[in-house]
PDB file of C-alpha atoms in Angstrom:
ATOM      1  CA  MET A   1      22.461  15.864 166.775  1.00 83.00           C
ATOM      2  CA  GLN A   2      24.354  19.176 166.563  1.00 87.00           C
ATOM      3  CA  GLU A   3      26.809  20.037 169.573  1.00 90.00           C
ATOM      4  CA  LYS A   4      24.801  23.210 170.106  1.00 90.00           C
ATOM      5  CA  ILE A   5      21.469  21.476 170.842  1.00 91.00           C
ATOM      6  CA  ARG A   6      22.977  18.882 172.835  1.00 92.00           C
ATOM      7  CA  LYS A   7      24.576  21.541 175.236  1.00 93.00           C
ATOM      8  CA  ASP A   8      21.101  23.322 175.403  1.00 94.00           C
ATOM      9  CA  ILE A   9      19.532  20.256 176.486  1.00 95.00           C
ATOM     10  CA  LEU A  10      21.972  19.679 178.926  1.00 94.00           C
ATOM     11  CA  ARG A  11      21.695  23.306 180.404  1.00 95.00           C
ATOM     12  CA  LEU A  12      17.745  22.913 180.590  1.00 96.00           C
ATOM     13  CA  ALA A  13      17.904  19.451 182.225  1.00 96.00           C
ATOM     14  CA  ASP A  14      19.898  21.676 185.018  1.00 95.00           C
ATOM     15  CA  SER A  15      16.835  24.001 185.743  1.00 93.00           C
ATOM     16  CA  ARG A  16      15.984  24.027 189.357  1.00 87.00           C
ATOM     17  CA  ILE A  17      12.078  23.743 188.427  1.00 88.00           C
ATOM     18  CA  VAL A  18      10.489  21.231 186.171  1.00 93.00           C
ATOM     19  CA  VAL A  19       7.000  20.621 185.160  1.00 94.00           C
ATOM     20  CA  VAL A  20       6.022  16.739 186.054  1.00 96.00           C
ATOM     21  CA  GLY A  21       3.260  15.544 184.115  1.00 97.00           C
ATOM     22  CA  SER A  22       1.037  12.346 184.935  1.00 97.00           C
ATOM     23  CA  VAL A  23      -2.208  10.753 184.011  1.00 97.00           C
ATOM     24  CA  ASP A  24      -4.926  10.693 186.515  1.00 96.00           C
ATOM     25  CA  GLU A  25      -7.506   8.088 187.382  1.00 95.00           C
ATOM     26  CA  ASN A  26      -9.985   9.297 184.856  1.00 96.00           C
ATOM     27  CA  GLY A  27      -7.377   9.497 181.915  1.00 97.00           C
ATOM     28  CA  TYR A  28      -6.679  13.223 182.276  1.00 98.00           C
ATOM     29  CA  PRO A  29      -3.002  14.390 181.981  1.00 98.00           C
ATOM     30  CA  ASN A  30      -1.956  16.256 185.009  1.00 96.00           C
ATOM     31  CA  GLY A  31       1.019  18.579 185.309  1.00 95.00           C
ATOM     32  CA  LYS A  32       2.888  20.414 188.468  1.00 90.00           C
ATOM     33  CA  GLY A  33       5.967  22.224 189.009  1.00 88.00           C
ATOM     34  CA  MET A  34       8.268  20.225 191.141  1.00 87.00           C
ATOM     35  CA  PHE A  35      12.246  20.542 192.301  1.00 84.00           C
ATOM     36  CA  ASN A  36      14.740  19.078 190.264  1.00 90.00           C
ATOM     37  CA  ALA A  37      16.828  17.616 193.346  1.00 91.00           C
ATOM     38  CA  LYS A  38      19.391  15.515 191.356  1.00 93.00           C
ATOM     39  CA  HIS A  39      19.823  14.208 187.977  1.00 94.00           C
ATOM     40  CA  ASP A  40      22.227  11.841 186.262  1.00 91.00           C
ATOM     41  CA  GLY A  41      22.622  13.313 182.823  1.00 90.00           C
ATOM     42  CA  ILE A  42      19.391  13.296 181.083  1.00 92.00           C
ATOM     43  CA  ARG A  43      18.848   9.574 181.622  1.00 94.00           C
ATOM     44  CA  THR A  44      17.586   9.569 185.489  1.00 97.00           C
ATOM     45  CA  PHE A  45      16.036  12.532 187.387  1.00 97.00           C
ATOM     46  CA  TRP A  46      15.273  12.626 191.300  1.00 96.00           C
ATOM     47  CA  LEU A  47      12.257  14.677 192.577  1.00 93.00           C
ATOM     48  CA  SER A  48      11.049  15.110 195.949  1.00 87.00           C
ATOM     49  CA  THR A  49       7.427  15.355 196.968  1.00 84.00           C
ATOM     50  CA  ASN A  50       4.899  14.725 199.751  1.00 83.00           C
ATOM     51  CA  THR A  51       3.939  11.017 200.008  1.00 81.00           C
ATOM     52  CA  SER A  52       0.081  12.438 200.641  1.00 78.00           C
ATOM     53  CA  SER A  53       0.291  14.089 197.374  1.00 80.00           C
ATOM     54  CA  ILE A  54      -2.126  13.136 194.517  1.00 84.00           C
ATOM     55  CA  ARG A  55       0.831  12.711 192.116  1.00 88.00           C
ATOM     56  CA  VAL A  56       2.421  10.031 194.161  1.00 90.00           C
ATOM     57  CA  GLU A  57      -0.964   8.028 194.237  1.00 90.00           C
ATOM     58  CA  GLN A  58      -1.053   8.431 190.280  1.00 94.00           C
ATOM     59  CA  PHE A  59       2.393   7.216 189.884  1.00 97.00           C
ATOM     60  CA  GLN A  60       1.822   4.137 191.886  1.00 94.00           C
ATOM     61  CA  GLN A  61      -1.314   3.447 189.506  1.00 95.00           C
ATOM     62  CA  ASN A  62       0.261   4.597 186.379  1.00 97.00           C
ATOM     63  CA  PRO A  63       3.985   5.228 186.103  1.00 98.00           C
ATOM     64  CA  LYS A  64       3.758   7.011 182.731  1.00 98.00           C
ATOM     65  CA  ALA A  65       5.202  10.304 183.053  1.00 98.00           C
ATOM     66  CA  PHE A  66       7.116  13.327 181.317  1.00 98.00           C
ATOM     67  CA  LEU A  67       9.350  16.256 182.514  1.00 98.00           C
ATOM     68  CA  TYR A  68       9.340  19.503 180.774  1.00 97.00           C
ATOM     69  CA  PHE A  69      12.083  21.969 181.398  1.00 96.00           C
ATOM     70  CA  VAL A  70      11.512  25.370 179.929  1.00 92.00           C
ATOM     71  CA  ASP A  71      13.523  28.401 179.253  1.00 89.00           C
ATOM     72  CA  MET A  72      10.840  31.051 178.525  1.00 78.00           C
ATOM     73  CA  LEU A  73      13.398  33.835 177.763  1.00 79.00           C
ATOM     74  CA  ARG A  74      15.314  31.896 175.065  1.00 80.00           C
ATOM     75  CA  ILE A  75      11.945  30.265 174.045  1.00 79.00           C
ATOM     76  CA  SER A  76      13.617  26.794 174.375  1.00 89.00           C
ATOM     77  CA  GLY A  77      12.438  23.565 175.990  1.00 93.00           C
ATOM     78  CA  VAL A  78      12.734  20.058 176.421  1.00 96.00           C
ATOM     79  CA  MET A  79      10.194  17.479 177.188  1.00 96.00           C
ATOM     80  CA  PHE A  80      11.314  14.015 178.340  1.00 97.00           C
ATOM     81  CA  THR A  81       8.650  10.997 178.435  1.00 97.00           C
ATOM     82  CA  GLY A  82       9.389   7.910 180.527  1.00 98.00           C
ATOM     83  CA  GLN A  83       8.674   6.112 183.791  1.00 98.00           C
ATOM     84  CA  MET A  84       8.374   7.345 187.216  1.00 98.00           C
ATOM     85  CA  LYS A  85       8.958   5.162 190.338  1.00 97.00           C
ATOM     86  CA  VAL A  86       7.873   5.997 193.742  1.00 95.00           C
ATOM     87  CA  HIS A  87      10.413   5.429 196.570  1.00 94.00           C
ATOM     88  CA  LEU A  88       9.553   5.194 200.169  1.00 91.00           C
ATOM     89  CA  ASP A  89      12.579   2.983 201.562  1.00 94.00           C
ATOM     90  CA  ASP A  90      14.934   4.755 204.086  1.00 95.00           C
ATOM     91  CA  GLU A  91      17.998   4.161 201.778  1.00 95.00           C
ATOM     92  CA  THR A  92      16.826   6.028 198.757  1.00 93.00           C
ATOM     93  CA  ARG A  93      15.412   8.928 200.975  1.00 93.00           C
ATOM     94  CA  LEU A  94      18.635   9.288 202.904  1.00 94.00           C
ATOM     95  CA  MET A  95      20.697   9.421 199.749  1.00 92.00           C
ATOM     96  CA  LEU A  96      18.565  12.438 198.295  1.00 92.00           C
ATOM     97  CA  TRP A  97      18.084  14.244 201.584  1.00 93.00           C
ATOM     98  CA  LYS A  98      19.921  17.579 202.005  1.00 88.00           C
ATOM     99  CA  LYS A  99      19.954  20.509 204.308  1.00 89.00           C
ATOM    100  CA  GLY A 100      16.739  22.617 204.077  1.00 87.00           C
ATOM    101  CA  ASP A 101      14.476  19.806 203.376  1.00 88.00           C
ATOM    102  CA  GLU A 102      13.244  20.150 206.973  1.00 90.00           C
ATOM    103  CA  GLN A 103      11.001  23.149 205.871  1.00 87.00           C
ATOM    104  CA  TYR A 104       9.258  20.534 203.925  1.00 84.00           C
ATOM    105  CA  TYR A 105       9.277  17.517 205.762  1.00 89.00           C
ATOM    106  CA  PRO A 106       9.827  18.428 209.510  1.00 91.00           C
ATOM    107  CA  LEU A 107      10.470  15.055 210.712  1.00 93.00           C
ATOM    108  CA  GLY A 108      13.717  14.523 208.558  1.00 92.00           C
ATOM    109  CA  PRO A 109      14.496  12.035 205.968  1.00 92.00           C
ATOM    110  CA  THR A 110      12.344   9.315 207.463  1.00 92.00           C
ATOM    111  CA  ASP A 111       9.082  11.708 207.762  1.00 91.00           C
ATOM    112  CA  PRO A 112       6.379   9.430 206.425  1.00 90.00           C
ATOM    113  CA  ASP A 113       5.408  12.490 204.342  1.00 88.00           C
ATOM    114  CA  TYR A 114       8.576  12.592 202.371  1.00 90.00           C
ATOM    115  CA  ALA A 115       8.631  10.600 198.986  1.00 91.00           C
ATOM    116  CA  VAL A 116      11.241  10.290 196.296  1.00 92.00           C
ATOM    117  CA  LEU A 117      10.301  10.272 192.827  1.00 96.00           C
ATOM    118  CA  GLU A 118      12.849   8.668 190.018  1.00 97.00           C
ATOM    119  CA  PHE A 119      12.094   9.340 186.544  1.00 98.00           C
ATOM    120  CA  THR A 120      13.944   7.422 183.829  1.00 97.00           C
ATOM    121  CA  ALA A 121      13.769   9.234 180.383  1.00 97.00           C
ATOM    122  CA  GLU A 122      13.255   7.133 177.219  1.00 96.00           C
ATOM    123  CA  GLN A 123      12.520   9.703 174.663  1.00 95.00           C
ATOM    124  CA  GLY A 124      13.017  13.458 174.189  1.00 95.00           C
ATOM    125  CA  ASN A 125      11.472  16.472 172.328  1.00 94.00           C
ATOM    126  CA  TYR A 126      13.509  19.661 172.120  1.00 94.00           C
ATOM    127  CA  TYR A 127      11.988  23.061 170.943  1.00 89.00           C
ATOM    128  CA  HIS A 128      13.719  26.042 169.928  1.00 85.00           C
ATOM    129  CA  GLY A 129      11.697  28.946 168.511  1.00 74.00           C
ATOM    130  CA  LEU A 130       9.992  26.987 165.849  1.00 70.00           C
ATOM    131  CA  ASN A 131      12.249  24.087 165.487  1.00 79.00           C
ATOM    132  CA  LYS A 132      11.819  20.952 166.874  1.00 82.00           C
ATOM    133  CA  GLU A 133      13.754  17.627 167.276  1.00 86.00           C
ATOM    134  CA  ILE A 134      12.656  14.273 168.493  1.00 88.00           C
ATOM    135  CA  PHE A 135      15.583  12.148 169.812  1.00 89.00           C
ATOM    136  CA  SER A 136      16.467   9.121 171.751  1.00 87.00           C
ATOM    137  CA  VAL A 137      18.033   9.721 175.124  1.00 86.00           C
ATOM    138  CA  ASP A 138      21.214   7.701 174.161  1.00 83.00           C
ATOM    139  CA  GLU A 139      22.021  10.498 171.407  1.00 80.00           C
ATOM    140  CA  VAL A 140      22.858  13.154 174.008  1.00 78.00           C
TER     141      VAL A 140
ATOM    142  CA  MET B   1     -12.899  30.519 198.313  1.00 83.00           C
ATOM    143  CA  GLN B   2     -10.625  33.383 199.511  1.00 87.00           C
ATOM    144  CA  GLU B   3     -10.904  36.676 197.491  1.00 90.00           C
ATOM    145  CA  LYS B   4      -6.811  36.695 197.676  1.00 90.00           C
ATOM    146  CA  ILE B   5      -6.667  33.286 195.972  1.00 91.00           C
ATOM    147  CA  ARG B   6      -9.384  34.128 193.538  1.00 91.00           C
ATOM    148  CA  LYS B   7      -7.421  37.102 192.419  1.00 93.00           C
ATOM    149  CA  ASP B   8      -4.246  35.073 192.225  1.00 93.00           C
ATOM    150  CA  ILE B   9      -5.792  32.507 190.033  1.00 95.00           C
ATOM    151  CA  LEU B  10      -7.141  35.123 187.700  1.00 94.00           C
ATOM    152  CA  ARG B  11      -3.835  36.697 187.581  1.00 95.00           C
ATOM    153  CA  LEU B  12      -2.139  33.506 186.791  1.00 96.00           C
ATOM    154  CA  ALA B  13      -4.671  32.847 183.775  1.00 96.00           C
ATOM    155  CA  ASP B  14      -3.376  35.906 182.130  1.00 95.00           C
ATOM    156  CA  SER B  15      -0.012  34.829 181.667  1.00 92.00           C
ATOM    157  CA  ARG B  16       1.303  34.783 178.207  1.00 87.00           C
ATOM    158  CA  ILE B  17       2.847  31.339 178.201  1.00 88.00           C
ATOM    159  CA  VAL B  18       1.090  28.262 179.570  1.00 93.00           C
ATOM    160  CA  VAL B  19       2.019  24.638 179.692  1.00 95.00           C
ATOM    161  CA  VAL B  20      -0.514  22.589 177.504  1.00 96.00           C
ATOM    162  CA  GLY B  21      -0.664  18.834 178.606  1.00 97.00           C
ATOM    163  CA  SER B  22      -2.111  15.975 176.240  1.00 97.00           C
ATOM    164  CA  VAL B  23      -2.056  12.020 176.239  1.00 97.00           C
ATOM    165  CA  ASP B  24      -0.130  10.426 173.336  1.00 96.00           C
ATOM    166  CA  GLU B  25      -0.986   7.578 171.378  1.00 95.00           C
ATOM    167  CA  ASN B  26       0.871   5.286 173.831  1.00 96.00           C
ATOM    168  CA  GLY B  27      -0.877   6.667 176.757  1.00 97.00           C
ATOM    169  CA  TYR B  28       1.892   8.798 178.077  1.00 98.00           C
ATOM    170  CA  PRO B  29       1.221  12.386 179.343  1.00 98.00           C
ATOM    171  CA  ASN B  30       3.020  15.025 177.052  1.00 96.00           C
ATOM    172  CA  GLY B  31       3.378  18.687 177.903  1.00 95.00           C
ATOM    173  CA  LYS B  32       4.484  21.920 175.788  1.00 90.00           C
ATOM    174  CA  GLY B  33       4.569  25.619 176.341  1.00 88.00           C
ATOM    175  CA  MET B  34       2.078  27.527 173.891  1.00 87.00           C
ATOM    176  CA  PHE B  35       0.909  30.907 173.718  1.00 84.00           C
ATOM    177  CA  ASN B  36      -2.279  31.874 175.697  1.00 90.00           C
ATOM    178  CA  ALA B  37      -3.828  33.983 172.765  1.00 91.00           C
ATOM    179  CA  LYS B  38      -7.253  34.731 174.315  1.00 93.00           C
ATOM    180  CA  HIS B  39      -9.101  33.685 177.042  1.00 94.00           C
ATOM    181  CA  ASP B  40     -12.577  34.193 178.872  1.00 91.00           C
ATOM    182  CA  GLY B  41     -12.228  34.380 182.499  1.00 90.00           C
ATOM    183  CA  ILE B  42     -10.968  30.624 183.461  1.00 92.00           C
ATOM    184  CA  ARG B  43     -13.604  29.048 181.759  1.00 94.00           C
ATOM    185  CA  THR B  44     -12.420  29.116 177.966  1.00 97.00           C
ATOM    186  CA  PHE B  45      -8.936  29.356 176.795  1.00 97.00           C
ATOM    187  CA  TRP B  46      -7.677  29.941 172.689  1.00 96.00           C
ATOM    188  CA  LEU B  47      -4.285  29.119 171.828  1.00 93.00           C
ATOM    189  CA  SER B  48      -2.868  28.685 168.496  1.00 87.00           C
ATOM    190  CA  THR B  49      -0.538  26.032 167.104  1.00 84.00           C
ATOM    191  CA  ASN B  50       0.529  24.348 163.762  1.00 83.00           C
ATOM    192  CA  THR B  51      -1.928  22.055 162.383  1.00 82.00           C
ATOM    193  CA  SER B  52       1.048  19.773 161.324  1.00 78.00           C
ATOM    194  CA  SER B  53       2.009  19.741 165.134  1.00 80.00           C
ATOM    195  CA  ILE B  54       1.862  16.298 167.102  1.00 84.00           C
ATOM    196  CA  ARG B  55      -0.460  17.921 169.573  1.00 88.00           C
ATOM    197  CA  VAL B  56      -3.235  18.727 167.079  1.00 90.00           C
ATOM    198  CA  GLU B  57      -3.331  15.055 166.098  1.00 90.00           C
ATOM    199  CA  GLN B  58      -3.180  14.009 169.706  1.00 94.00           C
ATOM    200  CA  PHE B  59      -6.117  16.325 170.540  1.00 97.00           C
ATOM    201  CA  GLN B  60      -8.224  15.099 167.799  1.00 94.00           C
ATOM    202  CA  GLN B  61      -7.971  11.528 169.086  1.00 95.00           C
ATOM    203  CA  ASN B  62      -7.914  12.241 172.883  1.00 97.00           C
ATOM    204  CA  PRO B  63      -9.341  15.594 173.763  1.00 98.00           C
ATOM    205  CA  LYS B  64      -8.472  15.547 177.537  1.00 98.00           C
ATOM    206  CA  ALA B  65      -6.025  18.177 178.242  1.00 98.00           C
ATOM    207  CA  PHE B  66      -4.583  20.264 181.134  1.00 98.00           C
ATOM    208  CA  LEU B  67      -3.474  23.974 181.099  1.00 98.00           C
ATOM    209  CA  TYR B  68      -0.768  24.868 183.682  1.00 97.00           C
ATOM    210  CA  PHE B  69      -0.098  28.311 184.650  1.00 96.00           C
ATOM    211  CA  VAL B  70       3.024  28.834 186.939  1.00 92.00           C
ATOM    212  CA  ASP B  71       4.606  31.808 188.461  1.00 89.00           C
ATOM    213  CA  MET B  72       8.223  30.522 189.651  1.00 78.00           C
ATOM    214  CA  LEU B  73       9.071  33.958 191.716  1.00 79.00           C
ATOM    215  CA  ARG B  74       6.008  33.604 193.945  1.00 80.00           C
ATOM    216  CA  ILE B  75       5.833  29.675 194.019  1.00 79.00           C
ATOM    217  CA  SER B  76       2.279  29.857 192.889  1.00 89.00           C
ATOM    218  CA  GLY B  77       0.475  28.018 190.162  1.00 93.00           C
ATOM    219  CA  VAL B  78      -2.797  26.747 188.716  1.00 96.00           C
ATOM    220  CA  MET B  79      -3.751  23.791 186.572  1.00 96.00           C
ATOM    221  CA  PHE B  80      -7.027  23.377 184.874  1.00 97.00           C
ATOM    222  CA  THR B  81      -8.012  19.840 183.600  1.00 97.00           C
ATOM    223  CA  GLY B  82     -10.619  19.904 180.751  1.00 98.00           C
ATOM    224  CA  GLN B  83     -11.288  19.236 177.016  1.00 98.00           C
ATOM    225  CA  MET B  84      -9.529  20.507 174.217  1.00 98.00           C
ATOM    226  CA  LYS B  85     -11.308  21.010 170.665  1.00 97.00           C
ATOM    227  CA  VAL B  86      -9.343  21.710 167.323  1.00 95.00           C
ATOM    228  CA  HIS B  87     -10.482  24.292 165.216  1.00 94.00           C
ATOM    229  CA  LEU B  88      -9.501  24.628 161.457  1.00 91.00           C
ATOM    230  CA  ASP B  89     -12.542  26.699 160.107  1.00 94.00           C
ATOM    231  CA  ASP B  90     -11.967  30.103 158.746  1.00 95.00           C
ATOM    232  CA  GLU B  91     -14.391  31.758 160.977  1.00 95.00           C
ATOM    233  CA  THR B  92     -12.574  30.812 164.340  1.00 93.00           C
ATOM    234  CA  ARG B  93      -9.370  31.282 162.828  1.00 93.00           C
ATOM    235  CA  LEU B  94     -10.049  34.793 161.599  1.00 94.00           C
ATOM    236  CA  MET B  95     -11.592  35.617 165.085  1.00 92.00           C
ATOM    237  CA  LEU B  96      -8.098  34.834 166.856  1.00 92.00           C
ATOM    238  CA  TRP B  97      -5.809  36.283 164.148  1.00 93.00           C
ATOM    239  CA  LYS B  98      -3.897  39.191 165.133  1.00 88.00           C
ATOM    240  CA  LYS B  99      -1.124  41.260 163.671  1.00 89.00           C
ATOM    241  CA  GLY B 100       2.307  39.566 163.661  1.00 87.00           C
ATOM    242  CA  ASP B 101       0.881  36.057 163.405  1.00 88.00           C
ATOM    243  CA  GLU B 102       2.370  36.259 160.150  1.00 90.00           C
ATOM    244  CA  GLN B 103       5.965  35.341 161.467  1.00 87.00           C
ATOM    245  CA  TYR B 104       4.462  31.580 162.425  1.00 83.00           C
ATOM    246  CA  TYR B 105       1.929  31.384 159.710  1.00 89.00           C
ATOM    247  CA  PRO B 106       3.186  33.185 156.510  1.00 91.00           C
ATOM    248  CA  LEU B 107       0.070  32.422 154.534  1.00 93.00           C
ATOM    249  CA  GLY B 108      -2.138  34.503 157.127  1.00 92.00           C
ATOM    250  CA  PRO B 109      -5.268  33.337 158.804  1.00 92.00           C
ATOM    251  CA  THR B 110      -6.302  30.676 156.152  1.00 93.00           C
ATOM    252  CA  ASP B 111      -2.713  29.168 156.195  1.00 91.00           C
ATOM    253  CA  PRO B 112      -3.281  25.364 156.268  1.00 90.00           C
ATOM    254  CA  ASP B 113      -0.826  25.124 159.012  1.00 88.00           C
ATOM    255  CA  TYR B 114      -2.586  27.413 161.415  1.00 90.00           C
ATOM    256  CA  ALA B 115      -4.679  25.824 163.860  1.00 91.00           C
ATOM    257  CA  VAL B 116      -6.740  27.139 166.758  1.00 92.00           C
ATOM    258  CA  LEU B 117      -7.172  25.095 170.057  1.00 96.00           C
ATOM    259  CA  GLU B 118     -10.274  25.972 172.447  1.00 97.00           C
ATOM    260  CA  PHE B 119      -9.825  24.609 175.990  1.00 98.00           C
ATOM    261  CA  THR B 120     -12.636  24.394 178.338  1.00 97.00           C
ATOM    262  CA  ALA B 121     -12.022  23.982 181.969  1.00 97.00           C
ATOM    263  CA  GLU B 122     -13.718  21.664 184.122  1.00 96.00           C
ATOM    264  CA  GLN B 123     -11.735  21.646 187.432  1.00 95.00           C
ATOM    265  CA  GLY B 124      -8.878  23.584 188.762  1.00 95.00           C
ATOM    266  CA  ASN B 125      -5.928  22.645 191.409  1.00 94.00           C
ATOM    267  CA  TYR B 126      -4.133  25.894 192.922  1.00 94.00           C
ATOM    268  CA  TYR B 127      -0.996  25.716 194.672  1.00 89.00           C
ATOM    269  CA  HIS B 128       0.896  28.392 196.801  1.00 85.00           C
ATOM    270  CA  GLY B 129       3.960  27.607 198.365  1.00 74.00           C
ATOM    271  CA  LEU B 130       2.997  24.272 200.290  1.00 70.00           C
ATOM    272  CA  ASN B 131      -0.772  24.757 200.125  1.00 79.00           C
ATOM    273  CA  LYS B 132      -3.078  23.464 197.572  1.00 82.00           C
ATOM    274  CA  GLU B 133      -6.857  23.818 197.009  1.00 85.00           C
ATOM    275  CA  ILE B 134      -8.802  22.083 194.395  1.00 88.00           C
ATOM    276  CA  PHE B 135     -11.790  23.957 193.071  1.00 89.00           C
ATOM    277  CA  SER B 136     -14.656  23.931 190.699  1.00 87.00           C
ATOM    278  CA  VAL B 137     -14.318  26.364 187.995  1.00 86.00           C
ATOM    279  CA  ASP B 138     -17.719  27.931 188.783  1.00 83.00           C
ATOM    280  CA  GLU B 139     -16.227  29.099 192.036  1.00 81.00           C
ATOM    281  CA  VAL B 140     -14.042  31.593 190.474  1.00 78.00           C
TER     282      VAL B 140
END
C-alpha cells in the first residue's frame, strides 16, 4: 500500500462522526451516524449509544457491521467491515466515559441506557475520487 | 408528523451526496457515498454508478438497501430502507444522463460501465439531536 493512502486512511479513521451499518431483523441494511469515541489504529473502534436503541438489539442478534468514514470535500472515504460487540458491563463503560457524556446519559457511566459498542475491523475499502482499493486491516 | 420535521426530511433528501447501503455475499452490511442524481419526493431516488462496481452485483443478488442522508452541522439525518433496482437499458440511462457525466463515463450514456440505480423507499427513520421518529413514506 502507498504511504499516501495509508496516511489518508488513518486520517479518515480519526473523524469524529462515522456512519455505522447493521442488518435488521428483516435482512435490510441499516445505517446511522454515531460518535467515534476512541480507536486503536484501524483495528478496534469504540462507540457509545443508547442501550434502548434499535442498533443495540440488532447487533445482539447479528454482529455483522460496517463503519464508513467519509470526507466529502476531498471525495475520499474508507469503509471497514467487521464484527460489533455490545458491552453493558461497568468496567468497559467506565473506561470509555468522558466529561460531557452526562448530556446523553444523565445517570452517569452506570446509566442503564448507556451502552458501548466495540467494532473489530476485518477488511477495508478505500475510495478516492474514481479510484478504489480493497485492503486487509493488517496492511495499514 | 410535524410540519417542521417534514420540511427537514425533504431538505435532507435534496442533498447531493447520500450513503448507500447494501448487503454483501457474506451477509455483511456495506456502505458507500454516491451522488443523488434525481429524486421524486422521498419515494424514488436515482443514482448512477459503475456497472463494474461491487455494489451493482450486490443489488442484482439482493435488492435490500438503505439511503442515509445526514447534515452533520445540524445533527440531523434521515435513513430510508427499501428496494434497489439496477437499470442497464438505454432509455433509463439517457433519461438520467446530464452534461459532465462524461468525466465518469467517457463513452457517454451508452457506456457499458454506466449503470443507473433506482431506489424505492418503504420506511424512514428521522433523527434530530437525541430525538428519533420512525415514519411511513406515505406520511411525508
